[in-house]
mmCIF file of C-alpha atoms in Angstrom:
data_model
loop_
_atom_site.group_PDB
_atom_site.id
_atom_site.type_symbol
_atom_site.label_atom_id
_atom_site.label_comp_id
_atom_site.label_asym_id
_atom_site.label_seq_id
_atom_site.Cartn_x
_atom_site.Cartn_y
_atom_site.Cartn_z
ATOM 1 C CA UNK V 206 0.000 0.000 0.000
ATOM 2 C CA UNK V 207 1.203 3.341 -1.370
ATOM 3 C CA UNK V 208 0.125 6.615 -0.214
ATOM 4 C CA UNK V 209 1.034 10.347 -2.055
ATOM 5 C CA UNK V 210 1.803 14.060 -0.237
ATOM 6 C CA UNK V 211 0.857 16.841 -2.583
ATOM 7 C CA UNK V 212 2.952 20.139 -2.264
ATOM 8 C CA UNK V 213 1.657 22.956 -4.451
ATOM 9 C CA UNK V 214 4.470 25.572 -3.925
ATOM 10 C CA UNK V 215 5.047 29.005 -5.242
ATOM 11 C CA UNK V 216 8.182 30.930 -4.359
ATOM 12 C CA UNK V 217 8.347 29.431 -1.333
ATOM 13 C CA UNK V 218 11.887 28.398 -0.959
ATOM 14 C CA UNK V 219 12.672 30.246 2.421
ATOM 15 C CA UNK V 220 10.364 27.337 3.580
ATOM 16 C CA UNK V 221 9.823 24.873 1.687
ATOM 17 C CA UNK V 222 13.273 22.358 2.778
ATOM 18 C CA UNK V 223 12.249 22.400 6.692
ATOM 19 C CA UNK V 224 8.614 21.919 5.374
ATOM 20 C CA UNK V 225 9.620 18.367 3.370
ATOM 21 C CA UNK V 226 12.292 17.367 5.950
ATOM 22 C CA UNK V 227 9.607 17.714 8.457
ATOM 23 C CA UNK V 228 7.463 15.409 6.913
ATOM 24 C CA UNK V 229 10.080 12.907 5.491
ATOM 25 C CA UNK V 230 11.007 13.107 9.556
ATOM 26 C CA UNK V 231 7.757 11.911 10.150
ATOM 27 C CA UNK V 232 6.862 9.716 7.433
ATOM 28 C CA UNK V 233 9.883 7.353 8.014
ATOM 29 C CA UNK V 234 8.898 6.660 11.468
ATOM 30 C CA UNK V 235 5.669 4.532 10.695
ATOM 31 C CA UNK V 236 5.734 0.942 8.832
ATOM 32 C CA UNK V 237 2.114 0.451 7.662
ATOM 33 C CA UNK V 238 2.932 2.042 4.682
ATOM 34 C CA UNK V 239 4.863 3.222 1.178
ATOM 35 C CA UNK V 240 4.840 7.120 0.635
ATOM 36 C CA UNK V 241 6.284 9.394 -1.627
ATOM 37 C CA UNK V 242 6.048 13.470 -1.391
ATOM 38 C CA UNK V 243 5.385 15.257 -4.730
ATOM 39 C CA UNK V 244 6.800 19.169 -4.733
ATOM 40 C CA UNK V 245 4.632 20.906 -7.927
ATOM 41 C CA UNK V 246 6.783 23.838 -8.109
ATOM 42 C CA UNK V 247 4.001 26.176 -9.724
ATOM 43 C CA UNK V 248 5.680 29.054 -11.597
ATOM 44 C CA UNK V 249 7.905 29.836 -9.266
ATOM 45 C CA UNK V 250 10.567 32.302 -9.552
ATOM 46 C CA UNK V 251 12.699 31.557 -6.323
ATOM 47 C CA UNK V 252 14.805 28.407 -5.722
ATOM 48 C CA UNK V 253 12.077 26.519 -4.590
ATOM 49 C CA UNK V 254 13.001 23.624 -6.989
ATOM 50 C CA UNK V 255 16.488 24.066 -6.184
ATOM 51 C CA UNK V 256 15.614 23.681 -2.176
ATOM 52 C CA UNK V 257 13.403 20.563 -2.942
ATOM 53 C CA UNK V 258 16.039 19.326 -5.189
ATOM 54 C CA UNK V 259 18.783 19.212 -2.373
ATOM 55 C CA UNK V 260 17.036 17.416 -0.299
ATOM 56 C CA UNK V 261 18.184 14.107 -2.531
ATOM 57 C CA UNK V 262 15.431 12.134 -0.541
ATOM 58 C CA UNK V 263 14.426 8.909 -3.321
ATOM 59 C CA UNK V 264 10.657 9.311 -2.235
ATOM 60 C CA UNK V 265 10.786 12.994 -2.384
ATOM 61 C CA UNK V 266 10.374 14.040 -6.201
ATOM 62 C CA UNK V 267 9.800 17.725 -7.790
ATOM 63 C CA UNK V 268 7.751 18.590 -10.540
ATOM 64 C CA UNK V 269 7.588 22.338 -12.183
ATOM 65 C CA UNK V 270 4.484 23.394 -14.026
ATOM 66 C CA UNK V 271 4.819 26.689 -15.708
ATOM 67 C CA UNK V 272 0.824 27.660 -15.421
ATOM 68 C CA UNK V 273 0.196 29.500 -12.283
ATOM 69 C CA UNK V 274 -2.605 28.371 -9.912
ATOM 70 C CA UNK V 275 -3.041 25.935 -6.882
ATOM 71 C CA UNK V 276 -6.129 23.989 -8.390
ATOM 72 C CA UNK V 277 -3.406 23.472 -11.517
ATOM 73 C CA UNK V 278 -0.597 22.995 -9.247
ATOM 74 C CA UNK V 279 -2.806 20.246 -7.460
ATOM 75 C CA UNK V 280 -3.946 18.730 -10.474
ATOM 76 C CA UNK V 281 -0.491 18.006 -11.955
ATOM 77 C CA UNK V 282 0.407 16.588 -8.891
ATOM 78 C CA UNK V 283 -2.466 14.156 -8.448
ATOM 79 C CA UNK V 284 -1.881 12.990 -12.224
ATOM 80 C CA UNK V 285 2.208 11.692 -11.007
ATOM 81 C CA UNK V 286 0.747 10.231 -7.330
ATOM 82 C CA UNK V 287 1.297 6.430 -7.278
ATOM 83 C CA UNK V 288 -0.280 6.149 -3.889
ATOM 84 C CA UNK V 289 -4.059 4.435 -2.971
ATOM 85 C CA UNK V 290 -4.442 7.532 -1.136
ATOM 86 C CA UNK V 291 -3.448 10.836 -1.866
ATOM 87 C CA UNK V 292 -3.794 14.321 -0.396
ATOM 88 C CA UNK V 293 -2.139 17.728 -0.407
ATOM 89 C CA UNK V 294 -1.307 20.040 2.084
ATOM 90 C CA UNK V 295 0.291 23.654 1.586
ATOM 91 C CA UNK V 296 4.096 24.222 1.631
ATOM 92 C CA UNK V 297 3.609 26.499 5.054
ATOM 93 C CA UNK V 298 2.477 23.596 7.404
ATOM 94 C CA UNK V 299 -0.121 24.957 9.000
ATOM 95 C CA UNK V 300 -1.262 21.118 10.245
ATOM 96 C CA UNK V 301 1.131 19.562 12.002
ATOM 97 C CA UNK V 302 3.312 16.380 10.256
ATOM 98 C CA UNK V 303 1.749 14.352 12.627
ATOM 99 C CA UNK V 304 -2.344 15.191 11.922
ATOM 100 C CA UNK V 305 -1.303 14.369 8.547
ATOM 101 C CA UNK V 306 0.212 11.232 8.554
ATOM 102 C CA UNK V 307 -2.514 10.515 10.941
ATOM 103 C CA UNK V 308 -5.333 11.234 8.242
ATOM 104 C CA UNK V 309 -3.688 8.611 6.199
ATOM 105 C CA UNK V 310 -3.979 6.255 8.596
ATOM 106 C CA UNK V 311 -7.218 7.352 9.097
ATOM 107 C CA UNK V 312 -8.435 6.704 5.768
ATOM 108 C CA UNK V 313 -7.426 3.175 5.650
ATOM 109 C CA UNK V 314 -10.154 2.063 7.654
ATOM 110 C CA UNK V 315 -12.166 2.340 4.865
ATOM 111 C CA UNK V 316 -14.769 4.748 6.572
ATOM 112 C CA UNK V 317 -14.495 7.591 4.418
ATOM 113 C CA UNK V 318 -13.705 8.583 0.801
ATOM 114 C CA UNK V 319 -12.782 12.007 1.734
ATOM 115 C CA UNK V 320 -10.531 13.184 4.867
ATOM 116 C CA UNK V 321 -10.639 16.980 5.652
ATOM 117 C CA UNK V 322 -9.108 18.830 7.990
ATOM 118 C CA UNK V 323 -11.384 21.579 9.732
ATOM 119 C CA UNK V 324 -10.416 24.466 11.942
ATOM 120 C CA UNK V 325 -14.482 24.496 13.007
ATOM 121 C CA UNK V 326 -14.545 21.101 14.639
ATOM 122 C CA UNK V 327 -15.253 21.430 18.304
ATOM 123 C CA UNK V 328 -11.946 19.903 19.145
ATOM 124 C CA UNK V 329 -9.512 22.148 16.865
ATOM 125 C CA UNK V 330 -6.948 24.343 18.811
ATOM 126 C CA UNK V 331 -6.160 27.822 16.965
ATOM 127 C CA UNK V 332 -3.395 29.456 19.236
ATOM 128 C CA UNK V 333 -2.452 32.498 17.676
ATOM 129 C CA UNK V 334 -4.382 32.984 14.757
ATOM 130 C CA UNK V 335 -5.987 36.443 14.488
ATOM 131 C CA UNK V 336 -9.640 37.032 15.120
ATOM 132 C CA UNK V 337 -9.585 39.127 11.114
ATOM 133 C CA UNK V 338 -8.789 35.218 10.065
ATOM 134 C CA UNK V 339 -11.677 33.189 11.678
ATOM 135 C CA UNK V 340 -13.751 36.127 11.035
ATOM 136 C CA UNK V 341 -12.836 35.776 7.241
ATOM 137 C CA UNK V 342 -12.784 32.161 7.442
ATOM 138 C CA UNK V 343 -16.662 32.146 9.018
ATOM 139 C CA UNK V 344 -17.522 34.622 6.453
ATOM 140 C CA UNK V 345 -16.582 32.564 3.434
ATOM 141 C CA UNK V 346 -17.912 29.396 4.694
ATOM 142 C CA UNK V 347 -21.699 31.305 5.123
ATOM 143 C CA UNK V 348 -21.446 32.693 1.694
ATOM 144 C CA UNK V 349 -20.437 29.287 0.334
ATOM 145 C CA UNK V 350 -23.427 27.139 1.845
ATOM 146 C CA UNK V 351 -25.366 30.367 0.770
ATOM 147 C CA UNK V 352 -24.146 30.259 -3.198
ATOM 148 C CA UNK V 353 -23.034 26.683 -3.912
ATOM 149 C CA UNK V 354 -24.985 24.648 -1.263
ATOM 150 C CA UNK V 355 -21.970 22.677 0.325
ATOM 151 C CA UNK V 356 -22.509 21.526 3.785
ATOM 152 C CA UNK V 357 -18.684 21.326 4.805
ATOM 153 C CA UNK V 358 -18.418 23.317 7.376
ATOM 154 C CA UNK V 359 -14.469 24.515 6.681
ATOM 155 C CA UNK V 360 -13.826 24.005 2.634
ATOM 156 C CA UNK V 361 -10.588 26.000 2.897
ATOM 157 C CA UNK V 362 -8.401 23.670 5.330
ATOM 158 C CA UNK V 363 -5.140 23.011 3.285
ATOM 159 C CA UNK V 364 -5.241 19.115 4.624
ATOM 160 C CA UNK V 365 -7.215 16.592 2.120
ATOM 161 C CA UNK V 366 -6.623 12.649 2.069
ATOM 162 C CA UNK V 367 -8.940 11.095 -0.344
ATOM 163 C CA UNK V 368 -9.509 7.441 -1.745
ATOM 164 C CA UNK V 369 -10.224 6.463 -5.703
ATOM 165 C CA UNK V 370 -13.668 7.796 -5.283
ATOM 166 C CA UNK V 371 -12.133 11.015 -4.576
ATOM 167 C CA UNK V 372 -9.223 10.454 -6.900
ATOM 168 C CA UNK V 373 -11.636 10.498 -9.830
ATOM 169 C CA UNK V 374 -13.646 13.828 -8.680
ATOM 170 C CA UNK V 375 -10.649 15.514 -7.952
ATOM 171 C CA UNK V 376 -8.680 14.934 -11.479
ATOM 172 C CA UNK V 377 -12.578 16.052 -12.906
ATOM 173 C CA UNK V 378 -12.198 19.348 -11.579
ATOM 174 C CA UNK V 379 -11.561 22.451 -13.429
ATOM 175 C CA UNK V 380 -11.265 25.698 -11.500
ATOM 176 C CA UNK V 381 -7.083 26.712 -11.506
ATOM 177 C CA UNK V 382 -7.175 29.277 -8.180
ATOM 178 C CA UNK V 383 -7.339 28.373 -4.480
ATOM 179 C CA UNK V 384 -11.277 27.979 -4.355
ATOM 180 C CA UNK V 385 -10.959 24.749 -5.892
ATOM 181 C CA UNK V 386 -11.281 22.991 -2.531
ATOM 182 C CA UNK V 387 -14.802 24.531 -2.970
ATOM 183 C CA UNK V 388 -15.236 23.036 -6.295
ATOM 184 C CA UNK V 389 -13.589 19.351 -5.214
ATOM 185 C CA UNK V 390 -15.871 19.518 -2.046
ATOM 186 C CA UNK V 391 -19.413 20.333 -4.103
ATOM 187 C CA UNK V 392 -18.865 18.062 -6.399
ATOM 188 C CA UNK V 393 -18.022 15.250 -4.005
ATOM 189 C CA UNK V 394 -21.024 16.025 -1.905
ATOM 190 C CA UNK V 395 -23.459 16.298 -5.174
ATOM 191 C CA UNK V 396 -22.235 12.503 -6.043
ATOM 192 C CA UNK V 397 -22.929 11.912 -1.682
ATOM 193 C CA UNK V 398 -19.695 10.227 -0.996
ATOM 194 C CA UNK V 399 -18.544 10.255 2.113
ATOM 195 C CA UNK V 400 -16.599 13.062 3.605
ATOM 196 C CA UNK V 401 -15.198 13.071 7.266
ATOM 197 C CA UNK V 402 -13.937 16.218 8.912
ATOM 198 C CA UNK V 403 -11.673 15.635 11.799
ATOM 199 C CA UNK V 404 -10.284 18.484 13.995
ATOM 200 C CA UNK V 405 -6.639 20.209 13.917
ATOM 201 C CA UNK V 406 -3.899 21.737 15.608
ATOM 202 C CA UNK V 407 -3.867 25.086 13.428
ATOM 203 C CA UNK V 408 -0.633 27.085 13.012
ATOM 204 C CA UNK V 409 -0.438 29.889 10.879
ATOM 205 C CA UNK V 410 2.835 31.235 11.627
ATOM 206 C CA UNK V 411 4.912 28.166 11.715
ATOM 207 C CA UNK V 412 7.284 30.338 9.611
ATOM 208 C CA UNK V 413 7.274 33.747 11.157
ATOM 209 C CA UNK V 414 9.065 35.686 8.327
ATOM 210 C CA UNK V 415 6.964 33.560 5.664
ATOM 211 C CA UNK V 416 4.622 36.654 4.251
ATOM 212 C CA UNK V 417 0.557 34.655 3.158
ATOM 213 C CA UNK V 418 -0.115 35.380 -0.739
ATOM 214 C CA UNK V 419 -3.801 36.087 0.305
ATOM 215 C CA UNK V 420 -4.846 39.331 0.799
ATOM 216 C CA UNK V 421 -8.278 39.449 3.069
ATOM 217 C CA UNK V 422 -9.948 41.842 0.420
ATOM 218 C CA UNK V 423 -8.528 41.349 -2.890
ATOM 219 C CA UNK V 424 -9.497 37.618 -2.950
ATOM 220 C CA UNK V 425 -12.758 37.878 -0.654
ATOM 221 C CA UNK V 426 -13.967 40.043 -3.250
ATOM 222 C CA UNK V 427 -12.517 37.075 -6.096
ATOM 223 C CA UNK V 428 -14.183 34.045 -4.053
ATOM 224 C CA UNK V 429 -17.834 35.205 -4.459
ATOM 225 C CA UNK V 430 -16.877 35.578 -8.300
ATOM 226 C CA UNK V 431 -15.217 32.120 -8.348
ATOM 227 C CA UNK V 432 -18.892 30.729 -5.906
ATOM 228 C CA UNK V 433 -20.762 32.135 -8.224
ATOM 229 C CA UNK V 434 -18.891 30.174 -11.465
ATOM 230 C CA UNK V 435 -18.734 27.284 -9.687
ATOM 231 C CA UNK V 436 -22.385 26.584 -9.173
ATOM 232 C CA UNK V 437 -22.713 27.363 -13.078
ATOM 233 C CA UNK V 438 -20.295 24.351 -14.206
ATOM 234 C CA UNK V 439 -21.977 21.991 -11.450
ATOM 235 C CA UNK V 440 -24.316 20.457 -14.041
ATOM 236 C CA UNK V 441 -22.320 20.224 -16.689
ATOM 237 C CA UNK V 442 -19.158 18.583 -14.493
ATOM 238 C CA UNK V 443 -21.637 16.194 -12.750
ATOM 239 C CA UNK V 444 -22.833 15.004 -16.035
ATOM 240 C CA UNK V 445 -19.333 14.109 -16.878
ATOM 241 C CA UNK V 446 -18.893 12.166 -13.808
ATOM 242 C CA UNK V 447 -21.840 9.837 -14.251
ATOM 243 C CA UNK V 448 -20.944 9.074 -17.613
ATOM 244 C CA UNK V 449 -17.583 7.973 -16.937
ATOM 245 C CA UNK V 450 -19.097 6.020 -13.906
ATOM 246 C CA UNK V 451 -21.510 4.430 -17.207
ATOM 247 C CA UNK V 452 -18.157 3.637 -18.510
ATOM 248 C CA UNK V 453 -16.419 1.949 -15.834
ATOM 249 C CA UNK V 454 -19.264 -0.663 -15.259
ATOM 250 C CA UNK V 455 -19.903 -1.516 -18.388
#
């Protein structure tokens, strides 16, 4: 059994090294399992490669893709995974090595097709994080159940472990920017598989000097744009699905 670590990273190579060496650190120390770590280096224009590079790990591997976007990044990624299970996390560690090998193990149980982190679970610790940030977060997640219907209560948690159910929704989806967690999560909940959210230990400033590429009003302004276009390609991507679910029993 083989599973897969997606890394979408741009210009992140101030962090990226500790990041991988973190989780290699924590990988090697269970037995249940193969793994492998997949850097997409999206369009970067630092030395993230470079960093990812010298880490000369055999089941850590980079891969650059020169069109920018973490949906794209994500994509290209899931395309090289090997692994049963796969899921992504973001290059700035936010959940802890730990959580994720632990939603790995998690999934093999068989429970689930879908593993999600969620900062809103009753048991989730946040120390630190600024009140502008759950505020933000809260906001986003109302306007979401509000415009596409999902039921997820936290969409945007950058920890994901899926199954082949999953697999096959997530390599069906289209949107390139950061909302396609949204789109992944809609679309798994419009085919009813089954999603399990499971709490974490949030940090947000693992990497003090690390500056976040999201800006609170540029892309809240973007994400009821990119709502909006998601519920129109619903139908269309859903349709899709099914008939390549038609296919694979015949």
């Amino acid at each position: 059994m083989k599973c897969s670590l997606i890394i979408p990273a741009y210009n992140e190579a101030l962090v990226i090294a500790p990041t991988v060496r973190s989780l290699v650190d924590t990988f090697s120390k269970q037995v249940d399992f193969d793994w492998e770590i997949i850097v997409v280096d999206n369009a970067s224009t630092d030395d993230t490669r470079k960093e990812v590079e010298d880490i000369a790990h055999t089941q850590v591997h980079v891969i650059s893709l020169t069109q920018k976007g973490k949906g794209n990044a994500i994509r290209a990624g899931f395309t090289k995974a090997e692994g049963e299970f796969v899921g992504f996390t973001d290059a700035d560690l936010s959940v802890a090595p730990s959580e994720i090998l632990q939603a790995f193990l998690s999934m093999m149980s068989g429970d689930s097709d879908i593993l999600i982190g969620s900062r809103t679970h009753k048991e989730s610790t946040l120390p630190g994080r600024e009140w502008w940030r759950t505020g933000s977060s809260s906001v986003f997640n109302m306007l979401a159940v509000a415009i596409v219907g999902v039921r997820t209560s936290d969409t945007q948690c950058p920890l994901k472990v899926m199954s082949a159910p999953g697999l096959r929704v997530m390599l069906a989806t289209q949107e390139p920017t950061w909302f396609f967690d949204l789109e992944f999560l809609a679309l798994c909940e419009s085919l009813h598989l089954r999603i399990k959210e499971v709490p974490v230990t949030w940090n947000e400033h693992r990497y003090p000097t690390r500056k976040s590429k999201l800006s609170t009003f540029r892309d809240g302004v973007r994400s009821v744009g990119a709502m909006f276009r998601i519920r129109k390609n619903l139908p269309a991507q859903l349709t899709v699905l099914a008939n390549i679910s038609k296919v694979e029993r015949s």
